[in-house]
Amino acid sequence: MKTKINIKTASIAIMILFASWAFTSYGQTPKKTEVKVMNKNMYIKEVYDYEKNPDEYIFKSKRPAVIDFYADWCGPCRRIAPIMDELSIKYKGKVDFYKVNVDFEKELASVHGVQSIPVVGFFPVNEGPQMVLGALPKDQYIKYIEEILIPKK
């Protein structure tokens, strides 16, 4: 008798867990983004090899880039993440978007003097990067992209 109750209770618990999982994932669409998570090796390969050229900034990519220096625990960082996702779609093919978790990539943060977050770096093709501290409204990021990375001629 006791075994039947335990099996029945376990079966009900499994059904409840499955139902709750099904309802929480129902209707959720995958997040659309072109933002790539960047580590040191990727940065050296695609942006700037500061180990090979420590005294001369040489941008390696063919397209300008936006790099969001963030941490998972940072509230303002979480607020700008959807903005970066949206802008990565808007400027797809014109500007590359990356994010660097400063908790895991301390050296990359140090290379750019990042001591507070969020910091968003704008990396034009033919000039040094410009870093902006703090969470800004979307229109301000658009202004920086349009003026620094893809200016009208």
Backbone as a ProteinNet text record, in pm:
[ID]
protein_1_A
[PRIMARY]
MKTKINIKTASIAIMILFASWAFTSYGQTPKKTEVKVMNKNMYIKEVYDYEKNPDEYIFKSKRPAVIDFYADWCGPCRRIAPIMDELSIKYKGKVDFYKVNVDFEKELASVHGVQSIPVVGFFPVNEGPQMVLGALPKDQYIKYIEEILIPKK
[TERTIARY]
81.5	0	86.5	188.5	276.4	354.1	395.9	468.3	380.2	253.6	161.8	144.2	136.4	120.2	245.2	363.1	487.6	501.7	465.1	472.1	372.5	252.9	150	194.6	248.3	296	410.1	503.3	615.5	565.5	469.6	413.9	346.8	270.6	204	307.5	410.6	515.8	584.9	612.8	677.2	585.8	456.8	361.8	353.1	354.5	348.9	474.7	590	715	714	670.5	664.8	568.1	452	352.5	405.3	472.4	525.5	635	717.4	820.2	755.3	652.4	584.9	520.8	458.9	393	491.9	605.7	702.3	771.5	789.2	856	758.2	627.9	528.4	522.9	527.2	512.5	640.6	748.3	873.5	942.3	985.5	1058.1	1206.2	1288.6	1431.9	1473.8	1568.7	1617.1	1692.7	1658.1	1726.9	1842	1960.8	2078.8	2191.2	2277.3	2400.7	2521	2497.4	2605.1	2677.4	2809.9	2891.2	2963.5	2967.4	3044.1	3191.6	3272.6	3413.3	3504.2	3606.4	3711	3842.8	3948.4	4078.3	4126.8	4119.9	4170	4094.7	3964.5	3882.5	3915.9	3935.1	3968.7	4101.2	4201.3	4332.7	4323.9	4243.1	4229	4146.5	4039.7	3944.5	3948.6	4006.4	4001.5	4141.3	4220.4	4350.4	4441.9	4558.8	4657.2	4750.8	4709.2	4786.9	4911.9	4920.4	5042.4	5151.5	5114	5209.9	5246	5148.6	5169	5124.5	5196.1	5150.5	5156.7	5243.3	5260.8	5187.7	5130.2	5062.3	4927.4	4821.4	4686.8	4661.9	4643.7	4613.5	4484.1	4377.4	4246.9	4248.1	4204	4218.9	4096.5	3981.3	3858.6	3835.3	3756.8	3720.1	3601	3523.4	3407	3430.6	3373	3382.6	3309.8	3337.7	3280.5	3231.8	3132.5	3084.8	3111	3179.5	3207.6	3149.5	3060.7	2994.2	3069.9	3134.5	3202.8	3100.7	3070	2958.9	2991.9	2899	2901.6	2757.4	2739.8	2605	2529.4	2599.7	2536.9	2504.3	2546.3	2534.4	2397.2	2316.8	2183.6	2184.5	2264.4	2269.1	2316.3	2404.6	2450.2	2333.3	2251.2	2134.7	2033.8	2026.8	1933.9	1977.9	2108.1	2151.1	2166.3	2167.7	2183.3	2077.6	1948.3	1849.6	1869.7	1922.5	1951.8	2061.4	2166.7	2275.3	2224.4	2136.9	2078.2	2004.2	1922	1843.2	1932.7	2034	2124	2208.7	2241.1	2319.4	2241.4	2110	2025.4	2014.9	1993.5	1977.9	2101.6	2220	2344.6	2416.4	2344.1	2403.1	2469.5	2593.9	2668.9	2744.7	2714.5	2783.1	2873.8	2827.7	2901.4	2893.7	3006.8	3009.4	2985.6	2906.8	2874.9	2928.3	2996.1	3052.3	3018.6	3029.1	3021.8	3130.8	3190.1	3300.5	3259.9	3254.5	3223.7	3351.5	3351.7	3473.4	3511.5	3417.3	3450.6	3536.5	3520.3	3597.2	3714.7	3706.1	3808.8	3868.8	3929.9	3987.4	4098.7	4175.6	4285	4231.7	4126.1	4067.3	4012.8	3949	3898.8	4014.9	4123.1	4239.9	4304.4	4309.5	4369	4301.7	4171.2	4096.3	4064.4	4126.1	4108.1	3968.2	3897.4	3761.2	3768.8	3719.8	3717.7	3576.4	3485	3342.8	3265.6	3147.2	3066.5	2923.1	2850.7	2888.1	2975.8	3061.4	3138.9	3114.2	3080.7	3062.5	3171.7	3248.5	3355.9	3312.3	3344.8	3317.1	3451	3468.4	3595.9	3585.8	3621.8	3619.8	3734.3	3725.3	3825.4	3960.5	3963.6	4090.5	4134.2	4073.1	4109.2	4106.7	4155	4149.6	4008.2	3983.9	3849.2	3809.6	3680.2	3624.1	3534.1	3560	3488.1	3387	3267.7	3161	3116.6	3118	3082.1	2935.9	2868.6	2732.2	2627.2	2508.8	2395.2	2329.1	2321.4	2263.7	2136.7	2053.9	1936.6	1977.9	1891.6	1920.9	1958.9	1888.9	1918.4	2059.5	2112.6	2250.5	2350.5	2325.1	2412.2	2404.8	2285.5	2269.9	2351.3	2345.2	2421.5	2571.3	2622.7	2765.1	2800.2	2716	2742.6	2745.5	2646.5	2636.4	2751.4	2794.6	2899.5	3040.7	3061.9	3197.6	3227.8	3132.4	3161.2	3121.9	3009	2966	2919.2	3011.7	2971.4	2933.1	2839.1	2799.1	2908.8	2935.9	3044.1	2990.3
-119.2	0	126.4	126.6	241.8	262.3	153.1	161.6	221	182.6	236.3	386.4	432.5	575.5	650.5	597.3	662.8	670.1	564	564.6	665.1	665.5	758.9	902.9	929.7	1063.3	1106.2	1017	1048.2	1076.7	998.6	1019.7	1155.6	1191.8	1322.1	1434.5	1420.1	1521.9	1540	1431	1438.4	1508.4	1476.5	1541.7	1691.5	1730.3	1872.5	1943.7	1882.8	1942.5	1959	1857	1864	1972.9	1980.1	2081	2221.6	2241.9	2375.4	2413.3	2318.9	2345.8	2381.6	2308.4	2332.6	2470.8	2511.8	2641.5	2757	2739.9	2849.6	2870.8	2767.3	2784.8	2814	2796	2819.6	2968.5	2999.1	3137.1	3218.1	3162.5	3236.2	3218.7	3329	3322.2	3335.6	3273	3287.3	3433.8	3475.1	3612.1	3634.2	3741.7	3774.5	3868.2	3828.6	3910.4	3869.3	3963.2	3936.9	3965.8	3986.5	4015.2	3884.8	3888	3769.2	3788.6	3683.3	3685.9	3673.8	3764.6	3771	3735.7	3655	3627	3684.4	3666.2	3724	3675.9	3545.9	3493.4	3552	3562	3619.5	3767.6	3839.2	3981	4001.9	3923.1	3935.4	3902.4	3805.6	3764.5	3863.5	3918.3	3996.5	4147.3	4192.9	4336.2	4397.3	4358.1	4421.5	4325.5	4299.3	4211.3	4296.5	4322.2	4406.4	4336.3	4205.4	4134.6	4152.6	4146.1	4161.1	4308	4397.6	4540.7	4623.1	4613	4682.1	4834.6	4887.1	5032.1	5095.6	5012.9	5066.8	4996.9	5076.8	5022.1	4995.1	4869.2	4829.1	4748.4	4808.3	4743.2	4639	4517.3	4405.8	4377.3	4424	4389.8	4481.4	4433.5	4514.6	4605.3	4568.8	4648.1	4707.2	4825.6	4881.7	4792	4814.3	4727.1	4806.7	4749.1	4797.2	4683.9	4716.6	4615.2	4661.8	4580.1	4606.4	4531.6	4606.5	4548	4544.2	4424.2	4406.1	4298.9	4281.1	4168.5	4123.3	3995.2	3939.6	4001.3	4039.2	4091.4	4240.3	4306.8	4452.3	4490.7	4560.2	4602.8	4691	4799.3	4882.7	4804.9	4708	4624.1	4543.4	4489.9	4412	4500.7	4628.5	4719.8	4752	4759.6	4794.1	4671.5	4552	4430.9	4420.6	4443.6	4436.5	4545.7	4660.4	4767.5	4721	4660.7	4610.1	4500.4	4413.5	4309.3	4372.3	4471.9	4538.6	4610	4680.4	4753	4657.6	4541.3	4443.3	4394.4	4387.2	4350.1	4467.7	4586.7	4706.8	4732.9	4713.3	4744.2	4618.7	4509.9	4383.7	4405.8	4359.8	4375.2	4506.2	4601.8	4731.1	4747	4695.2	4706.8	4572.1	4526.5	4403.2	4437.9	4355.2	4376.6	4260.2	4295.9	4196.9	4236	4137.3	4168	4090.9	4158	4102.2	4102.6	3984.8	3973.9	4004.5	4117.8	4162.4	4073.2	3995.1	3901.9	3786.8	3750.3	3640.7	3690.2	3812	3866.4	3993.6	3978	4091.9	4160.4	4081.1	4138.5	4230.4	4189.3	4274.2	4403.1	4392.9	4513.1	4605.5	4549	4627.4	4696.2	4627.5	4685.2	4817.5	4826.9	4948.2	5034.2	5004.7	5086.6	5080.5	4971.1	4957	4926.3	5019.7	5001.2	5002.5	5062.8	5064.3	5014.7	4960	4909	4958.4	4961.5	4919.9	5023.5	4973.9	5056.4	5000.5	5089.1	5048.4	5115.4	5033.1	5083.4	5087.9	5197.9	5214.8	5210.4	5110.9	5082.7	5108.7	5231.2	5258.3	5185.3	5171.8	5096.4	5167.1	5298	5368.3	5458	5445.1	5528.1	5443.8	5501.9	5433.4	5428.6	5339.4	5325.3	5443	5464.1	5563.1	5488.3	5507.1	5434.3	5527	5472.3	5548.8	5473.3	5542.5	5482.2	5507.6	5404.5	5419.2	5369.1	5342.6	5299	5422.5	5424.5	5538	5495.2	5591.9	5556.5	5510.2	5433.4	5376.3	5483.6	5596.5	5699.6	5754.8	5753.7	5800.2	5701.5	5571.5	5471.5	5481.8	5505.1	5522.6	5642.6	5751.5	5872.1	5841.4	5769.2	5734.3	5645.5	5549.2	5460.4	5540.5	5626.8	5705.6	5806	5864.8	5966.9	5909.3	5804.4	5751.3	5637.4	5547.6	5424.7	5429.5	5488.9	5493.8	5635.2	5731.4	5869.7	5887.7	5977.4	6011.7	6097.9	6076.5	6153	6269
0	0	0	88.2	97.6	-32.5	-96.9	-222.8	-331.7	-335.8	-436.1	-418.5	-294.5	-268.1	-312.5	-283.4	-322.2	-473.8	-544.3	-690.6	-746	-688.6	-733.3	-706.6	-588.8	-553.7	-645.2	-671.2	-760	-901.2	-948.6	-1082.6	-1093.2	-991.7	-991.5	-988.8	-908.3	-899.7	-1034.3	-1103.5	-1235.1	-1334.4	-1331.8	-1423.2	-1395.3	-1268.5	-1233.5	-1282.2	-1262	-1309.9	-1461.3	-1532.9	-1678.8	-1724.1	-1660.9	-1698	-1672.5	-1560	-1530.7	-1629.5	-1669.4	-1770.5	-1903.3	-1943	-2070.4	-2072.8	-1962.4	-1959.9	-1955.7	-1890.8	-1884.7	-2017.5	-2097	-2225.4	-2338.5	-2315.4	-2418.3	-2451.2	-2579.7	-2623.1	-2619.4	-2567.6	-2566.8	-2701	-2756.4	-2882.2	-2852.5	-2933.6	-2911.4	-2927	-2845.4	-2850.5	-2981	-3050.1	-3174.3	-3141.9	-3181.3	-3155.9	-3249.5	-3274.9	-3348.5	-3259	-3129.8	-3035	-3003.8	-3020.8	-2992.5	-2859.5	-2780.1	-2655.3	-2692	-2639.4	-2678.3	-2561.2	-2591	-2493.1	-2545	-2469.3	-2504.8	-2641.3	-2667.4	-2795.1	-2913.4	-2901.1	-3007.9	-3026.8	-2916.4	-2922.2	-2996.2	-2960.3	-3024.6	-3173.4	-3208.5	-3348.3	-3431	-3372.6	-3451.4	-3429.4	-3317.7	-3288.7	-3283.1	-3184	-3163.7	-3088.8	-3147.6	-3084.2	-2999.2	-2876.2	-2785.7	-2734.7	-2748.3	-2708.3	-2813.7	-2938.8	-3049.1	-3071.8	-3057.2	-3081.9	-2960.5	-2848.6	-2727.3	-2737	-2822.5	-2831.3	-2948.6	-3035	-3153	-3170.4	-3167.6	-3184.7	-3332.9	-3367.1	-3504.7	-3501.8	-3552.7	-3556.8	-3667.4	-3637.7	-3731.1	-3817.4	-3778	-3849.5	-3969.5	-4063.5	-4179.8	-4148.9	-4045.3	-4005.6	-3867.7	-3841.7	-3706.5	-3606.9	-3479.9	-3377	-3256.7	-3190.3	-3060.7	-2962.4	-2852.5	-2750.9	-2618.1	-2563.9	-2436.7	-2326.9	-2237.7	-2122.3	-2008.4	-1959	-1866	-1762.3	-1667.7	-1573.6	-1554.1	-1528.8	-1512.6	-1394.9	-1290.4	-1169.2	-1178.2	-1283.2	-1298.2	-1355.1	-1275.1	-1318.4	-1442.4	-1445	-1565.2	-1688.8	-1669.3	-1781.5	-1837.5	-1749	-1793.2	-1865.4	-1827.6	-1894.5	-2036.8	-2061.3	-2197.8	-2287.7	-2232	-2314.3	-2423.9	-2395.4	-2504	-2609.4	-2567.2	-2663.1	-2757.8	-2702.2	-2786.5	-2880.6	-2830.5	-2915.9	-3033.5	-3004.2	-3108.1	-3209.4	-3159.3	-3249.4	-3333	-3277.4	-3354.6	-3475.8	-3464.1	-3577.8	-3674.9	-3621.6	-3705	-3791.2	-3734.4	-3805.3	-3856.5	-3868.2	-3916.3	-4052.6	-4063.2	-4187.3	-4197.3	-4109.3	-4109.2	-3988	-3873.2	-3746.8	-3675.9	-3623	-3544.2	-3397.1	-3329.5	-3188	-3105.7	-2996.1	-2905.5	-2762.8	-2671.9	-2530.1	-2458	-2359.8	-2281.9	-2135	-2074.8	-1932.7	-1854.4	-1785.4	-1716.7	-1599.5	-1547.9	-1440	-1490.7	-1616.9	-1675.8	-1759.6	-1810.1	-1900	-1839.8	-1723.4	-1651.6	-1731.9	-1804.8	-1883.6	-1993	-2061.6	-2166	-2106.4	-1991.6	-1925.1	-1890.5	-1842.7	-1805	-1924.9	-2038.2	-2160.2	-2195.4	-2171.2	-2205.1	-2083.5	-1970.4	-1851.3	-1792.4	-1816.6	-1764.5	-1615	-1533.9	-1389.2	-1333.6	-1406.9	-1371.8	-1492.7	-1468.2	-1578.1	-1563.7	-1673.2	-1807.6	-1876.9	-1963	-2055	-2194	-2285.6	-2424.6	-2505.9	-2578.2	-2662.1	-2807.2	-2873	-3015.5	-3087.6	-3173.8	-3238	-3387.8	-3432.4	-3576	-3645.2	-3774.9	-3850.5	-3852.1	-3868.1	-3889	-3773.9	-3658	-3543	-3416.6	-3308.3	-3180.4	-3125.7	-3030.7	-2975.3	-2886.7	-2876.8	-2785.2	-2688	-2559.9	-2456	-2388.4	-2362.7	-2298.9	-2173.8	-2060.3	-1931.9	-1899.4	-1852.3	-1802.9	-1899.4	-1844.8	-1925.5	-1985.6	-2116.8	-2188.2	-2260.4	-2301	-2380.8	-2520.8	-2584.3	-2716	-2817.3	-2817.8	-2917.8	-2903.1	-2782.4	-2762.1	-2823.4	-2808	-2870.8	-3022.8	-3075	-3220.4	-3266.5	-3191.4	-3226	-3231.2	-3130.7	-3130.3	-3250	-3279.9	-3393.9	-3522.7	-3541.3	-3664.7	-3677.3	-3566.9	-3572.3	-3570.2	-3493.1	-3475.3	-3571.8	-3590.6	-3664.7	-3811.6	-3842.4	-3983.1	-4018.1	-4009.4	-4037.5	-4184.3	-4205.7	-4342.5	-4403.4	-4530.3	-4594.6	-4671.6
[MASK]
+++++++++++++++++++++++++++++++++++++++++++++++++++++++++++++++++++++++++++++++++++++++++++++++++++++++++++++++++++++++++++++++++++++++++++++++++++++++++

